[in-house]
PDB file of N, CA and C in Angstrom:
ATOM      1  N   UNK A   1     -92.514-109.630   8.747  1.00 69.00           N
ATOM      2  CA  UNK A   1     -91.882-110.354   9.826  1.00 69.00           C
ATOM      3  C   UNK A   1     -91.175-111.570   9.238  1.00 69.00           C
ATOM      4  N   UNK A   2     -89.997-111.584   9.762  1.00 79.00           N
ATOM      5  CA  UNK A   2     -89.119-112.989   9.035  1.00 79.00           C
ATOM      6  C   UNK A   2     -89.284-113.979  10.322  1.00 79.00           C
ATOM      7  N   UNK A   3     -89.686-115.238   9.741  1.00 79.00           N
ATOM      8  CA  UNK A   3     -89.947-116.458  10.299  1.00 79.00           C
ATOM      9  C   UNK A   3     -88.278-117.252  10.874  1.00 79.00           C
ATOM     10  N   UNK A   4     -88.003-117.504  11.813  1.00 79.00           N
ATOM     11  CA  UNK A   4     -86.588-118.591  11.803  1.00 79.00           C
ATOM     12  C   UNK A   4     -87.235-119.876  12.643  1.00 79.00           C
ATOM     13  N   UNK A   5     -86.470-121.301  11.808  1.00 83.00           N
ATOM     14  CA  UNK A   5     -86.891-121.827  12.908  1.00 83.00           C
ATOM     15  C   UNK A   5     -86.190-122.583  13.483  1.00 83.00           C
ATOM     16  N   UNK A   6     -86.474-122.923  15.236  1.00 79.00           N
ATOM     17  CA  UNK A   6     -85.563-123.229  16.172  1.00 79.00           C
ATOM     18  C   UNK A   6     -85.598-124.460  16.487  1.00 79.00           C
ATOM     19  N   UNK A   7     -84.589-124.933  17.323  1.00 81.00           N
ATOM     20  CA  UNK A   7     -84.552-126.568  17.520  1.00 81.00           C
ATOM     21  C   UNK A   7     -84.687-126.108  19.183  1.00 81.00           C
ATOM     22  N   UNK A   8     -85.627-127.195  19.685  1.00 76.00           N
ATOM     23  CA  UNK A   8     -85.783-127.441  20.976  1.00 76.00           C
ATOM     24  C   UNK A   8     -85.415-128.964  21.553  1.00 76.00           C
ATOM     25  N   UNK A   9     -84.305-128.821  22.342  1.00 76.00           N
ATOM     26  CA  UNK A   9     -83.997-129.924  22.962  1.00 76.00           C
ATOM     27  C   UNK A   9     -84.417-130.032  25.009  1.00 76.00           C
ATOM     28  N   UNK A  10     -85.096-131.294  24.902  1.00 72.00           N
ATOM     29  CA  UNK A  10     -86.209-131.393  26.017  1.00 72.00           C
ATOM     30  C   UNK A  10     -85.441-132.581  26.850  1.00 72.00           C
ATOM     31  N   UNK A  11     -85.159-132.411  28.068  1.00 71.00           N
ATOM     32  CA  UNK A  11     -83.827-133.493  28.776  1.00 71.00           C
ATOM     33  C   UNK A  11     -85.186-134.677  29.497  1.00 71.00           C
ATOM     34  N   UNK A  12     -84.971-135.830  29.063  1.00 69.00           N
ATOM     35  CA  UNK A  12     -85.755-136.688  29.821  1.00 69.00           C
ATOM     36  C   UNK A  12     -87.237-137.020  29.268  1.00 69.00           C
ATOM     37  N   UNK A  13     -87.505-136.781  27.380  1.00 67.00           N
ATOM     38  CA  UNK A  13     -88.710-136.584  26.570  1.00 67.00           C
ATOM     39  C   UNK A  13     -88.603-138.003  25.889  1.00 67.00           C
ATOM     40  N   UNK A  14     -88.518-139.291  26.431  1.00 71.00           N
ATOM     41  CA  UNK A  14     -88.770-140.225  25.597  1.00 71.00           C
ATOM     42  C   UNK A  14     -89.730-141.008  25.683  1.00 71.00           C
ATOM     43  N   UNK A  15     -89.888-142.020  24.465  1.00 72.00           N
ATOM     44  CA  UNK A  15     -90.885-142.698  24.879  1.00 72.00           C
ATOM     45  C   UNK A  15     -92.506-142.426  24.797  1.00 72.00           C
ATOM     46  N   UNK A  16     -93.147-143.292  24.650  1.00 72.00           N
ATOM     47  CA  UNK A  16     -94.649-142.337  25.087  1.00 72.00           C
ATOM     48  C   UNK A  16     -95.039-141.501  25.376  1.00 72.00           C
ATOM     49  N   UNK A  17     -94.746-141.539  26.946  1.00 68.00           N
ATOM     50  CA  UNK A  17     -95.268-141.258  27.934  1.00 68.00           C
ATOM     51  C   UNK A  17     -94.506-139.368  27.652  1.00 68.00           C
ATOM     52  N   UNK A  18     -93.690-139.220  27.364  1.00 67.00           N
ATOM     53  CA  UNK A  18     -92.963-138.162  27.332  1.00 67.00           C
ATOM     54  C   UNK A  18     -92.914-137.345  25.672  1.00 67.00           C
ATOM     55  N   UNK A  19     -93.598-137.911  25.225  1.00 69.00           N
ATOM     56  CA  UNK A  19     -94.254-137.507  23.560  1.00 69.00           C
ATOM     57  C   UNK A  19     -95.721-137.032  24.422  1.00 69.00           C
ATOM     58  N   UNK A  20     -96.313-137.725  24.919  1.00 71.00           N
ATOM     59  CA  UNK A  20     -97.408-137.070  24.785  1.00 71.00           C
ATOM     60  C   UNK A  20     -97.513-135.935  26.156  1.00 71.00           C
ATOM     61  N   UNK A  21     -96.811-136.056  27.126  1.00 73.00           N
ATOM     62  CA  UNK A  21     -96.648-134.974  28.505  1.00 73.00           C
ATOM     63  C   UNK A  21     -96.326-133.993  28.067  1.00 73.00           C
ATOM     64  N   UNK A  22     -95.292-134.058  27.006  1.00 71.00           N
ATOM     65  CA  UNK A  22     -94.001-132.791  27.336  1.00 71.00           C
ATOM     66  C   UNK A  22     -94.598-132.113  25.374  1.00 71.00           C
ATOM     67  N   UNK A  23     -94.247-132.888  25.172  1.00 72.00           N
ATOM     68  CA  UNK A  23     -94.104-132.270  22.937  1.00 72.00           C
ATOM     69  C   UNK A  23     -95.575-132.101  22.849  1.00 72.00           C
ATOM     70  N   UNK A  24     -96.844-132.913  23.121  1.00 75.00           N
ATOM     71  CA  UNK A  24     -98.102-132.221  22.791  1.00 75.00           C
ATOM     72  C   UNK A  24     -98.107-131.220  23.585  1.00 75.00           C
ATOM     73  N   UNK A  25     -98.784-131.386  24.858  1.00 78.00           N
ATOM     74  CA  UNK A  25     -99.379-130.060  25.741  1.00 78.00           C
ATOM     75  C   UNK A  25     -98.382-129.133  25.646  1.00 78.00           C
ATOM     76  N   UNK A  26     -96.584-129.335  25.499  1.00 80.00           N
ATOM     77  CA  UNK A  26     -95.801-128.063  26.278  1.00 80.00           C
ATOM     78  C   UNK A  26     -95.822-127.442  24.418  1.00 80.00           C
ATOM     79  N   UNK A  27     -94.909-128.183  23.407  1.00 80.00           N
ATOM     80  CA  UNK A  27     -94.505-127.382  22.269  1.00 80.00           C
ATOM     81  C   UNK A  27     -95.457-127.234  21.398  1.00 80.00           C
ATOM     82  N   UNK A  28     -96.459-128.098  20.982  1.00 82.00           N
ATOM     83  CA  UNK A  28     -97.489-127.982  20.428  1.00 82.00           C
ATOM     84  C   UNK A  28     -98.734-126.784  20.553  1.00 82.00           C
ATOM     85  N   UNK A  29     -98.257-126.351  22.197  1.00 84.00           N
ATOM     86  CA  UNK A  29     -99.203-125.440  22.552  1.00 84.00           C
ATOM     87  C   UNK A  29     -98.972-124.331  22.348  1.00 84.00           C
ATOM     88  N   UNK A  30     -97.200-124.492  22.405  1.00 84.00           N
ATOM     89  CA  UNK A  30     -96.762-122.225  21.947  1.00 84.00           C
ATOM     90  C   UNK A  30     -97.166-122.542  20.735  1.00 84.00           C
ATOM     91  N   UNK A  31     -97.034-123.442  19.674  1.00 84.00           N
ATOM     92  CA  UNK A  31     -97.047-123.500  17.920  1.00 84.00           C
ATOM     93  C   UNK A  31     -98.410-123.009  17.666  1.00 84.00           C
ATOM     94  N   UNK A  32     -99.697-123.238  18.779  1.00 89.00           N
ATOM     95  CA  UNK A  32    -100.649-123.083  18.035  1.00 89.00           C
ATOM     96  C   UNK A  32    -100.906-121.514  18.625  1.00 89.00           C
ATOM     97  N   UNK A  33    -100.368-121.015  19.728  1.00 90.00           N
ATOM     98  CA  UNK A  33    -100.929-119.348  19.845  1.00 90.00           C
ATOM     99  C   UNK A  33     -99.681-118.910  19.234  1.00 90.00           C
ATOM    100  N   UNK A  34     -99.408-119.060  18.027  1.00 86.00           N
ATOM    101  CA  UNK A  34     -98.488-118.205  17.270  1.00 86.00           C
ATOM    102  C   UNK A  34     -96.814-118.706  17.779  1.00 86.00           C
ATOM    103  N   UNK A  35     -96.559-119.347  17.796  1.00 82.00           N
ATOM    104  CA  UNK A  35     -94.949-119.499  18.536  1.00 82.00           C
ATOM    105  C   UNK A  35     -94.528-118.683  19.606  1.00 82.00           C
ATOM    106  N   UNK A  36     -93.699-118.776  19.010  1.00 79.00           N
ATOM    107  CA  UNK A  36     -92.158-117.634  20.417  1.00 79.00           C
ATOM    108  C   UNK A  36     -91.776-116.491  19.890  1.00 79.00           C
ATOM    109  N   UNK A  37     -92.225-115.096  20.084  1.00 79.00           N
ATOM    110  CA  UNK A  37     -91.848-113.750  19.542  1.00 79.00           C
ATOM    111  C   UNK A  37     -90.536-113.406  20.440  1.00 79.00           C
ATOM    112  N   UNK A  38     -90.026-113.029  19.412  1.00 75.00           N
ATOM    113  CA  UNK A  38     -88.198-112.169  19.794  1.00 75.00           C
ATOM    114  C   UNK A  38     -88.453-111.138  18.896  1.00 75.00           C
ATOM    115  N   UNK A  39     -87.504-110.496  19.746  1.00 74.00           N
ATOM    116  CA  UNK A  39     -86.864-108.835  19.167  1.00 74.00           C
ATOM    117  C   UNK A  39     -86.494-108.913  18.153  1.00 74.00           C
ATOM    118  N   UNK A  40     -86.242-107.928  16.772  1.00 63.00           N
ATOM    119  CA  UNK A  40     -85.322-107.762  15.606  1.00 63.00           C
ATOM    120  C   UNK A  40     -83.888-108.544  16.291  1.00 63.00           C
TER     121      UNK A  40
END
């Protein structure tokens, strides 16, 4: 399996409060059950 990796841009993620709401619980959480699977 070939690995790519993607840029995620999040509208309204600054600051604290929006590091820890949105980038821990939301992206941190696909990273740890394996990421985002796509097709060939």
């Amino acid at each position: 399996m070939k690995i790519h990796d993607i840029g995620i841009i999040m509208n309204g993620v600054t600051g604290r409060m929006g590091t820890n709401q949105h980038l821990i619980r939301s992206i941190l959480a696909i990273r740890e059950q394996g990421g985002v699977k796509v097709s060939d």
